[in-house]
Coordinates of C-alpha atoms and ligand atoms in Angstrom, one line a residue:
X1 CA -6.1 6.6 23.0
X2 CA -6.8 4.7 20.1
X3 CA -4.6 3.7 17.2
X4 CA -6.5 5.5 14.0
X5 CA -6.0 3.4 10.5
X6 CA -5.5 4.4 6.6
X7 CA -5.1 1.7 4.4
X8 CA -5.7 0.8 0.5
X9 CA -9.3 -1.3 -0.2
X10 CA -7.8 -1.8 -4.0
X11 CA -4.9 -3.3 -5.4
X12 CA -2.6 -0.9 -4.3
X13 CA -1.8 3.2 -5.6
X14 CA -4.4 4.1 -4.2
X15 CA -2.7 7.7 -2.7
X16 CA -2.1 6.7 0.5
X17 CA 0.8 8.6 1.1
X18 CA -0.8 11.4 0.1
X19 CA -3.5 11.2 2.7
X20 CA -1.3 10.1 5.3
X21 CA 0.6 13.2 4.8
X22 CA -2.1 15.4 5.0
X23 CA -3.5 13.6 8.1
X24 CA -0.2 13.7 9.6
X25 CA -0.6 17.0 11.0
X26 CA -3.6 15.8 13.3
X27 CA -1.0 12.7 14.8
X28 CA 1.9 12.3 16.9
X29 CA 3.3 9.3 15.5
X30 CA 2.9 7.6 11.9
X31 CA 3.3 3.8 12.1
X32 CA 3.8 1.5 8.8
X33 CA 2.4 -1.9 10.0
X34 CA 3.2 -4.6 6.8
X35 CA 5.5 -4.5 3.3
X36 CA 9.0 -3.0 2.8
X37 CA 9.8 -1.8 -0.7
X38 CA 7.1 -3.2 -2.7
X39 CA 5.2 -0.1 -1.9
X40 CA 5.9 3.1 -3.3
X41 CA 4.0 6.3 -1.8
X42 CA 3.9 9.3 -3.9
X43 CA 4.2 13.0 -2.1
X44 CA 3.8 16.1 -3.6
X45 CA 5.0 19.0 -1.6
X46 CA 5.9 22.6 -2.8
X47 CA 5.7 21.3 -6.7
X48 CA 8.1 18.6 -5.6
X49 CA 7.4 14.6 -5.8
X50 CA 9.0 12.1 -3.4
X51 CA 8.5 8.6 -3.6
X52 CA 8.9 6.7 -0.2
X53 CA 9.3 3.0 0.1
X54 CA 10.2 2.1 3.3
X55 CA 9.6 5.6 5.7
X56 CA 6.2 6.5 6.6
X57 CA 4.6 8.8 5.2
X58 CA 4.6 11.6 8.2
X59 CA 8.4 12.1 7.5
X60 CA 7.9 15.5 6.4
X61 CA 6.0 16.7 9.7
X62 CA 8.4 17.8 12.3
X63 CA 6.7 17.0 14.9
X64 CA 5.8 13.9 14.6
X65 CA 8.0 10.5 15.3
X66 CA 7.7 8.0 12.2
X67 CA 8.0 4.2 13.1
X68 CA 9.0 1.0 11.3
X69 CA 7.1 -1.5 12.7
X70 CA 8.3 -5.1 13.4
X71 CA 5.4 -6.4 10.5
X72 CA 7.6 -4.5 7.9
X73 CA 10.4 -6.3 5.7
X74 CA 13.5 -4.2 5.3
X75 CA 15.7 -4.1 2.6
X76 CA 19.1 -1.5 4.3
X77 CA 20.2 -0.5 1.3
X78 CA 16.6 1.3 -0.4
X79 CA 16.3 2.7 3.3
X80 CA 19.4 4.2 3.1
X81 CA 19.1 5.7 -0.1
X82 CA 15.6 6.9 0.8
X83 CA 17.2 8.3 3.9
X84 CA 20.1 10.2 1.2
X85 CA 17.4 11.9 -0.5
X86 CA 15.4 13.0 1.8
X87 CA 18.3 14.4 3.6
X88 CA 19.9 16.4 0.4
X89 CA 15.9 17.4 0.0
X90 CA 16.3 19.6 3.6
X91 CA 14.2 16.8 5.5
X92 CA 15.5 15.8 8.8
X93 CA 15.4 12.2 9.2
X94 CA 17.5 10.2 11.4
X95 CA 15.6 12.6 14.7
X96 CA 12.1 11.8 13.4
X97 CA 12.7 8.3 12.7
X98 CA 12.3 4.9 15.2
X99 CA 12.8 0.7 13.9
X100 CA 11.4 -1.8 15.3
X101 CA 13.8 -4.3 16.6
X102 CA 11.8 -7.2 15.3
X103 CA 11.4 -5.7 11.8
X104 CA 12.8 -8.5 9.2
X105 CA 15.6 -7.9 7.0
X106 CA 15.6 -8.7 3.4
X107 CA 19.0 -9.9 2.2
X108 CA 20.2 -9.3 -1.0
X109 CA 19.7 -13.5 -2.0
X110 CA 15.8 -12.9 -0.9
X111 CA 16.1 -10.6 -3.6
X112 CA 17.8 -13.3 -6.1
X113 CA 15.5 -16.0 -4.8
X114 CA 12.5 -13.6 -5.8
X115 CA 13.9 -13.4 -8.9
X116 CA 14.6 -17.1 -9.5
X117 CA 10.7 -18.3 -8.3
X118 CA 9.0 -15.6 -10.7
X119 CA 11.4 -16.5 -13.9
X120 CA 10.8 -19.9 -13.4
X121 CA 7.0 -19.2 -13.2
X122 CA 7.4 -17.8 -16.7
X123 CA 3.3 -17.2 -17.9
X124 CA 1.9 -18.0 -14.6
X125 CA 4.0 -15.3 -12.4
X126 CA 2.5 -13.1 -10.1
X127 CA 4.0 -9.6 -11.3
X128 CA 6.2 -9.3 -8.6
X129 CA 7.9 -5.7 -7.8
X130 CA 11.4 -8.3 -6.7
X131 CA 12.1 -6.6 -3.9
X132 CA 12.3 -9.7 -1.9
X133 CA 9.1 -9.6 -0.2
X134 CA 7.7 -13.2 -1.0
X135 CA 11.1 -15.0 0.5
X136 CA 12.0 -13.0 3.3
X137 CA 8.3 -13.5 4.8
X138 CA 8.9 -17.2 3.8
X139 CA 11.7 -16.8 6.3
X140 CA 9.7 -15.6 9.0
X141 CA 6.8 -17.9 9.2
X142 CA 9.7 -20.4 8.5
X143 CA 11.6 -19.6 11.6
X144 CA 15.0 -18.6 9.8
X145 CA 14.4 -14.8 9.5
X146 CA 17.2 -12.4 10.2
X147 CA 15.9 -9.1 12.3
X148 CA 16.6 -5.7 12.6
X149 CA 17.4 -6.3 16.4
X150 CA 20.2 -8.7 15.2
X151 CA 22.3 -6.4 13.7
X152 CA 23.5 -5.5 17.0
X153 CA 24.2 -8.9 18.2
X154 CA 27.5 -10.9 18.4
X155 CA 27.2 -14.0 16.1
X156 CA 25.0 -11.7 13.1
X157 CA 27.8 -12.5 10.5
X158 CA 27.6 -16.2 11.2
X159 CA 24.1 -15.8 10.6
X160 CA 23.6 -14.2 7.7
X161 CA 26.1 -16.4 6.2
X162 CA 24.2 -19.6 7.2
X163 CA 21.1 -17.9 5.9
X164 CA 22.9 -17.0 2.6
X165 CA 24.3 -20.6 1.9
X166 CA 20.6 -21.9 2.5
X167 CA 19.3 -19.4 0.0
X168 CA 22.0 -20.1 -2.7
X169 CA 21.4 -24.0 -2.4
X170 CA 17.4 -22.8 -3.1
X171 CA 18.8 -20.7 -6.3
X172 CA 20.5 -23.7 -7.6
X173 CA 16.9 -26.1 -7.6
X174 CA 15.8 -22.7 -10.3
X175 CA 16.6 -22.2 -14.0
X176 CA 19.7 -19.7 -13.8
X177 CA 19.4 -16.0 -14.0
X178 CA 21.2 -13.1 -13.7
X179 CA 22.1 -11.7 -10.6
X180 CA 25.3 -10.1 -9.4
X181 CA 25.2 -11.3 -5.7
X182 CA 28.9 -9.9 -5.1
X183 CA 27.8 -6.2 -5.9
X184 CA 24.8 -6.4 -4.3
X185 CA 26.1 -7.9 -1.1
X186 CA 29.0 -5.3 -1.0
X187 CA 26.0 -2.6 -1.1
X188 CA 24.1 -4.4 1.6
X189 CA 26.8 -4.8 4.3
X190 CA 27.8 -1.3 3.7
X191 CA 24.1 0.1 4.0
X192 CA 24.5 -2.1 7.7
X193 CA 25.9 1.3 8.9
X194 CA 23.5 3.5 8.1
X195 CA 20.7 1.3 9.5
X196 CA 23.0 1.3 12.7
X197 CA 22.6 4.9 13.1
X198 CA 18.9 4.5 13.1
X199 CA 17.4 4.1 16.9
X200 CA 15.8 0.7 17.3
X201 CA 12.9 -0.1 19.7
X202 CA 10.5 -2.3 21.2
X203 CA 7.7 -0.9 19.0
X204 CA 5.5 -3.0 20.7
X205 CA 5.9 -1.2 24.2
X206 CA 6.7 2.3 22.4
X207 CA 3.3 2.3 20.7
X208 CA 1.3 1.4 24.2
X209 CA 3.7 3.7 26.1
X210 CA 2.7 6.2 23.9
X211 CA -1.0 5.9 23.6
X212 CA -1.0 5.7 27.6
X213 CA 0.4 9.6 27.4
X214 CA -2.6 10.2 25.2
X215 CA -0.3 10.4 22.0
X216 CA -1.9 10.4 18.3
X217 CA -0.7 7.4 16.5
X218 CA -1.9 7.0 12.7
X219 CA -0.9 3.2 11.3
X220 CA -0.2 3.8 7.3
X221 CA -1.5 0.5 5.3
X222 CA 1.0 -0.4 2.4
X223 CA -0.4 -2.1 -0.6
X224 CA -4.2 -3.0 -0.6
X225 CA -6.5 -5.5 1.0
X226 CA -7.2 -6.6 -2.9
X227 CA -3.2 -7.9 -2.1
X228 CA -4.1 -9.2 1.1
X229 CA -2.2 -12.8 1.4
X230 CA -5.5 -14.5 2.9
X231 CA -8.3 -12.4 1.3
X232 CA -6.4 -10.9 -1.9
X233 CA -6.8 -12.4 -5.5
X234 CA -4.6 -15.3 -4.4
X235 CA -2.0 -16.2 -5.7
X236 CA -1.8 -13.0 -7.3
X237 CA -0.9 -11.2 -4.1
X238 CA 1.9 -10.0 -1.8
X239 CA 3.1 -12.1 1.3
X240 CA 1.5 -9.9 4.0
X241 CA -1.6 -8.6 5.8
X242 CA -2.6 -5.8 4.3
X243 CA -6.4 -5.1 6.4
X244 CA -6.6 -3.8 9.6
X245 CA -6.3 -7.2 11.3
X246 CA -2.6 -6.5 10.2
X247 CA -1.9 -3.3 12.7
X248 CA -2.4 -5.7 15.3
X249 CA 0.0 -8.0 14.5
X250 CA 2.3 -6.1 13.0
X251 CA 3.1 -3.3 15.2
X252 CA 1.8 -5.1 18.1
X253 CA -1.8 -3.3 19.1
X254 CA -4.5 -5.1 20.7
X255 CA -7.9 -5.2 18.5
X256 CA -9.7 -3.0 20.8
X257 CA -7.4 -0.3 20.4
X258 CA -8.2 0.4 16.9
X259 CA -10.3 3.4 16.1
X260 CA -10.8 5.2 12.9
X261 CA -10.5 3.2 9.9
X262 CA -9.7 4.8 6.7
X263 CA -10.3 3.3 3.5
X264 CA -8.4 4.8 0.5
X265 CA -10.1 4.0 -3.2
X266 CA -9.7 5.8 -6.2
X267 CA -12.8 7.2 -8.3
X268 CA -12.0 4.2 -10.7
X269 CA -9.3 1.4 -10.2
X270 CA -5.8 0.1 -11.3
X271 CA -3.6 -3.2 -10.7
X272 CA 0.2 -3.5 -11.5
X273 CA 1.3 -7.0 -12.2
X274 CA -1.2 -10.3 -13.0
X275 CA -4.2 -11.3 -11.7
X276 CA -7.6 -11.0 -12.5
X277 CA -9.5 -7.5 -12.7
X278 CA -13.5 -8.0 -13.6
X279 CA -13.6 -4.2 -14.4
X280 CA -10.7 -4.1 -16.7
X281 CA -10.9 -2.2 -19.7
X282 CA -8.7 -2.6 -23.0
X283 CA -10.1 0.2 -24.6
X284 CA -9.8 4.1 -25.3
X285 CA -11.5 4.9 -21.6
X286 CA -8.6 2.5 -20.3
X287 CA -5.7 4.0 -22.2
X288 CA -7.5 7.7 -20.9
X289 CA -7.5 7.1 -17.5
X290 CA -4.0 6.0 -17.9
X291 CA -2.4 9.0 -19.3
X292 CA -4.8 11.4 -17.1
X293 CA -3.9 9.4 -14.0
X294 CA -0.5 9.1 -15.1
X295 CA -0.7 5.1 -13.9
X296 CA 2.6 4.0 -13.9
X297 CA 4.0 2.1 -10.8
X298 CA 5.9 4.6 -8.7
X299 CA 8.0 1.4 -7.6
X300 CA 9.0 -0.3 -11.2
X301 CA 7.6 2.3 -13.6
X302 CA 5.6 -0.7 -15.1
X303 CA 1.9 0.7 -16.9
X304 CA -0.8 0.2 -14.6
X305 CA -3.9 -1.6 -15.8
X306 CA -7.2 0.3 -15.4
X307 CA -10.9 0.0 -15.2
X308 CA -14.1 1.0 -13.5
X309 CA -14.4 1.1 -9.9
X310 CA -15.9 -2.2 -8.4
X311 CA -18.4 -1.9 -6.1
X312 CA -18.6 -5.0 -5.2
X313 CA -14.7 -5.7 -4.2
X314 CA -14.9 -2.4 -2.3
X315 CA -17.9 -3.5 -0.2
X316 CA -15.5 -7.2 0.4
X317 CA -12.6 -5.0 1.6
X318 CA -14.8 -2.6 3.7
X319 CA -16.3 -5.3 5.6
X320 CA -12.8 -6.8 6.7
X321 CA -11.4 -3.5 7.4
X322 CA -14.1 -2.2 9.1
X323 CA -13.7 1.1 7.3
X324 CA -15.6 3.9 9.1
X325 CA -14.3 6.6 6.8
X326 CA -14.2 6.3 2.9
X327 CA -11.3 8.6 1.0
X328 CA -12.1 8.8 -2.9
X329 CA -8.7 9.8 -4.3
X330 CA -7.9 11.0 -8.2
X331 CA -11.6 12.2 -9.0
X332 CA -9.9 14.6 -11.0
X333 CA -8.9 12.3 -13.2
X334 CA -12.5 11.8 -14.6
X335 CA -13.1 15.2 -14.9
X336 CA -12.6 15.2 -18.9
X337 CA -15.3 12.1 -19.4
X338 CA -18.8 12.5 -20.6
X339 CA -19.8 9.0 -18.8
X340 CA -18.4 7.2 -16.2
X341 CA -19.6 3.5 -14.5
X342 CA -18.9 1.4 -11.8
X343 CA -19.5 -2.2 -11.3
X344 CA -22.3 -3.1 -8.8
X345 CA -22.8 -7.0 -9.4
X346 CA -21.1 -9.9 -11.2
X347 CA -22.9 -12.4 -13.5
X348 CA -21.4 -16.1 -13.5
X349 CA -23.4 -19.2 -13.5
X350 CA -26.5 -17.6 -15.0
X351 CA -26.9 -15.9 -12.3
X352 CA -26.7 -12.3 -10.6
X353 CA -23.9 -12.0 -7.7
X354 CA -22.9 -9.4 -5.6
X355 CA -20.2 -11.3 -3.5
X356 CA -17.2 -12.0 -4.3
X357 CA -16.2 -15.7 -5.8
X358 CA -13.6 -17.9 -4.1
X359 CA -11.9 -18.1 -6.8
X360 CA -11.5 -15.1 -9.2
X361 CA -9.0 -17.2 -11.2
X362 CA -10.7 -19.4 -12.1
X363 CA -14.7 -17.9 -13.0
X364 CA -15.3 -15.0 -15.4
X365 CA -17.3 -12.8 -14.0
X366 CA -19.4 -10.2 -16.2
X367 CA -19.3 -7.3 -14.5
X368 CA -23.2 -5.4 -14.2
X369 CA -22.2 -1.7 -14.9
X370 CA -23.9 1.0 -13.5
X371 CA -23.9 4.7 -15.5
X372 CA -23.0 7.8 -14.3
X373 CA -23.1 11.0 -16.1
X374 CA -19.7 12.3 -16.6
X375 CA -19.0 16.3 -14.7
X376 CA -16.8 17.6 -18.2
X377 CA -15.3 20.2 -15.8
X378 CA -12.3 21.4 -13.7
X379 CA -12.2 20.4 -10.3
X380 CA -9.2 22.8 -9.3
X381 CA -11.3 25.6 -8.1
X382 CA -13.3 23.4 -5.6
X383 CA -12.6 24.1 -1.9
X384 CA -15.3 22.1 -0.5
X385 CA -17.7 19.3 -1.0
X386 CA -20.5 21.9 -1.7
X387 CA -18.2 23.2 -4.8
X388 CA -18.0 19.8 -6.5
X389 CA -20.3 19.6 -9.2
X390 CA -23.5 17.8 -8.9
X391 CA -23.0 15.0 -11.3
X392 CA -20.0 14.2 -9.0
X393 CA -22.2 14.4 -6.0
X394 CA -24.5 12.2 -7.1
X395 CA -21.4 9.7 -8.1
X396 CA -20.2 10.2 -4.5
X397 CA -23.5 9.7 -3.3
X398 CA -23.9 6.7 -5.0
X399 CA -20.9 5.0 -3.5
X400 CA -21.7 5.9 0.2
X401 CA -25.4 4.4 0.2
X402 CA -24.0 1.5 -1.6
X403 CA -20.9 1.0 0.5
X404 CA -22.8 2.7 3.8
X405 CA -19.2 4.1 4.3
X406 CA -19.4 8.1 4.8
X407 CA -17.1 9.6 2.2
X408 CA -15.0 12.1 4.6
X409 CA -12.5 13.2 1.7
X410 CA -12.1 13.9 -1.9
X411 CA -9.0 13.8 -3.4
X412 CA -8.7 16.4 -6.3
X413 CA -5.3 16.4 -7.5
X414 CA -1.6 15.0 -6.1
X415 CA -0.4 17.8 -3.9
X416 CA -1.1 18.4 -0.7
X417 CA -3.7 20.9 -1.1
X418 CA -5.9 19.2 -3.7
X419 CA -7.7 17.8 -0.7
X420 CA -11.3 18.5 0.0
X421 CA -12.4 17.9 4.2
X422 CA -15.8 16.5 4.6
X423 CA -17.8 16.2 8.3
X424 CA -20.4 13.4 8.1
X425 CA -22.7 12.2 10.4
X426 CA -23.0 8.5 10.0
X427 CA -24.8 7.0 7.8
X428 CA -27.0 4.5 8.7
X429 CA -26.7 0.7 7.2
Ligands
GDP1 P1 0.1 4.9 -2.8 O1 1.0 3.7 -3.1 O2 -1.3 4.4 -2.4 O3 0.7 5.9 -1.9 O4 -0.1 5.6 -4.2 P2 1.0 5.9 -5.3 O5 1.8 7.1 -4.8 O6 1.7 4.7 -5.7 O7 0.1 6.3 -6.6 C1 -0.8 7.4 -6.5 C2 -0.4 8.4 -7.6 O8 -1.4 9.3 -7.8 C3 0.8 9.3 -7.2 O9 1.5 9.6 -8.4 C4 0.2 10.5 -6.6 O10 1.0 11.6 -6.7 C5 -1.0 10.6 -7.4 N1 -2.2 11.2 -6.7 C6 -2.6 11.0 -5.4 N2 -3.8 11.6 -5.2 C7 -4.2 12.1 -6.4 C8 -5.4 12.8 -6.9 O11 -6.3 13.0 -6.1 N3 -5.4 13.2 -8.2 C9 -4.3 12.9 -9.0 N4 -4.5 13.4 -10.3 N5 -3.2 12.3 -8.6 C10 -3.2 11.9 -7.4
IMO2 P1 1.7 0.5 -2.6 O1 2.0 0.5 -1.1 C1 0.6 -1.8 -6.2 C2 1.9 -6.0 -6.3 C3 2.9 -6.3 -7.4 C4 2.5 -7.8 -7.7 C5 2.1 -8.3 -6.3 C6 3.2 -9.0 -5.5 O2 2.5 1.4 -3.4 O3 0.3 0.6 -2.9 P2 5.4 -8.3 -4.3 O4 6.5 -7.4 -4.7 O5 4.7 -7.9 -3.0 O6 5.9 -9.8 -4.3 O7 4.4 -8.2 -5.5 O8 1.7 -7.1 -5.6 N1 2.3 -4.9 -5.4 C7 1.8 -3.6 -5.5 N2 0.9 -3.1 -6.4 N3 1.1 -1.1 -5.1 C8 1.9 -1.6 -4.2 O9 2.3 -1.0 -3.1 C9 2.3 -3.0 -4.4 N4 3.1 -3.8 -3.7 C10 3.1 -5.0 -4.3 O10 2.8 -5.5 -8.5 O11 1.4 -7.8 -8.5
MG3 MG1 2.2 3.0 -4.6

């Protein structure tokens, strides 16, 4: 069997969760890959919204086994409050649930430290969601890292204290702030137990046991390959590898096992935190799709910034994921506009370009729009693709033969239902 993919080609939001939920049902076993509790993934079921962080998004399936792999960071104390709610919500976890062993663990001073580096960046910092992402991968590539696995081992209190005085002598090179490391701590050790009543693994060997006995195994993308920390809008990115080349690594699966690639974008596009954004817009059809999209991060509750969907950064992201199936996501949220448009090439240098600048820091790009007539109607009553209104068609239509991605699914609204099914045959390139 092959491992099937669904990751964000934006900067992130995209409704992954959502989909993931909904293809859940077809799968055995959901897999997140990268991140820890940066991402938030929103889920809408029976009029209800949950917001996971850490736990894939298959955890409402009953069926289905959802696993932590070892690319993910993990911070014990939002899993076990995730964990809490879910539980009080009727959702069985702790049976459904799997850790890698070699999983990372963010501390409570990778937290502090993440704190320190983006006050001290004052103007220049990246927007980080603190969580502790940045230093705790720091750790890993720099061979301190404590893991999941370790918990269990004689000696772990020795180590996390050697890792703490490390970090504390980091905090001291930084401008202070505040941060009440006591508390936190006390809420970290005591989260230990919970994560100790979660069963660990060798994901590595689970996953290829499992595809041997022709199990379904879905890998759930966190962020967006606009984040990505080689190919992303660098530095304004997070610390992992958000595009498929990340499955591999991070839950251990060898490249030729990868089969379906979903590509999550919304019918427009939003970034939380700095950066540059060609196809921002700082006018009234900005602050519209921000109250119809309600874009506020489901992580920090910061605004989201919005603008026009860029054609251009979503062919850049297709091409190193290798998308085979394109998900539009929050169409309805256009429904109310008499015009819509969508980048399709940037001008810098007096000239016309259509791929993507090293450096999107440092050019401004002018962003060729392309016009599409608005569809000024409902989308609630539209059960399949055939339903949707031709102007949105022909906007759909418009991104597959640019992108030479089939568009499989349309995302109408944020519960589970608002989801229209689409077979394609492929298109050719
Ligand atoms: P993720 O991080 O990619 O899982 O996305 P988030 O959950 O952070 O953000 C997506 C937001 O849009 C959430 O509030 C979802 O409930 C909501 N959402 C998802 N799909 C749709 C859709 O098709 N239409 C609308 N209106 N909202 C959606
Ligand atoms: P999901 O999985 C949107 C952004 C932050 C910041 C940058 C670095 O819900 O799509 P970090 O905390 O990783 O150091 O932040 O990345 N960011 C996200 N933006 N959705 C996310 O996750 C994000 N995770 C991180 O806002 O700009
Ligand atoms: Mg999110």
């Amino acid at each position: 069997m092959q491992v099937d993919v669904l990751l964000g080609l934006q900067w992130g939001d995209e409704g992954k969760g959502k989909i993931v939920d909904v293809l859940a049902s077809q799968y055995q076993i959901v897999a997140r890959f990268q991140g820890g509790p940066n991402a938030g993934h929103t889920l809408v079921i029976n009029g209800k919204k949950f917001v996971l962080h850490t736990i894939p998004s298959g955890i409402f399936r009953e069926h289905l086994i959802n696993l932590i792999g070892n690319g993910v960071v993990l911070d014990p104390t939002t899993l076990e409050k995730e964990i809490a709610q879910l539980t009080t919500a009727g959702v069985s976890v702790l049976d459904r649930l799997l850790l890698s062993r070699k999983a990372h663990l963010i501390l409570p001073t990778h937290r502090y430290l993440d704190a320190a580096s983006e006050s001290a960046k004052g103007s220049s910092k990246i927007g980080s969601t603190l969580k502790g992402i940045g230093p705790t991968y720091m750790d890993k590539t720099g061979r301190n890292g404590i893991r999941t696995g370790d918990i269990h081992l004689s000696g772990f209190d020795q180590r996390y204290a050697a890792l703490k005085k490390k970090h504390l002598h980091l905090i001291s090179l930084y401008p202070e702030i505040e941060f009440n490391l006591e508390e936190e701590e006390e809420r970290w050790m005591a989260s230990l137990d919970a994560l100790r009543q979660i069963p660990q693994v060798d994901g590595e060997y689970y996953l290829h046991d499992a595809l041997l006995a022709g199990k379904r195994v879905l890998a759930e993308g966190a962020q967006g390959s606009l984040l990505d920390i080689d190919f992303g809008t660098y530095p304004f990115v997070t610390s992992s590898n958000t595009i498929t080349a990340g499955v591999c690594t991070g839950l251990g699966i060898a490249p030729q096992r990868i089969g379906e690639v979903y590509g999550v974008t919304k019918a427009y596009c939003t970034r939380v935190g700095s950066g540059p954004f060609p196809t921002e817009l700082h006018d009234e059809s900005g602050e519209f799709l921000r109250k119809a999209g309600h874009e506020f991060g489901s992580t920090t509750g910061r605004p989201r910034r919005c603008g026009w969907v860029d054609l251009p950064l979503l062919k850049y992201s297709i091409m190193l994921n290798g998308v085979t199936q394109l998900v539009v996501t929050k169409i309805d949220v256009m429904n109310a506009m008499a015009e819509i448009q969508a980048a399709v090439a940037y001008r810098y240098d007096g000239k016309r370009h259509t791929n993507v600048p090293y450096d999107l820091n440092l050019i401004s790009v002018d962003p060729e729009l392309h016009s599409f007539a608005g569809w000024e109607q409902d989308l609630a009553d539209c059960q399949t693709y055939d339903d949707l209104p031709a102007p949105c068609q022909s906007f759909l239509r418009y991104l597959e033969e640019f992108l030479h991605v089939p568009v499989t699914m349309v995302s109408t609204g944020p519960e589970r239902e608002s989801l229209i099914e689409r077979k394609v045959t492929t298109l050719t390139a």
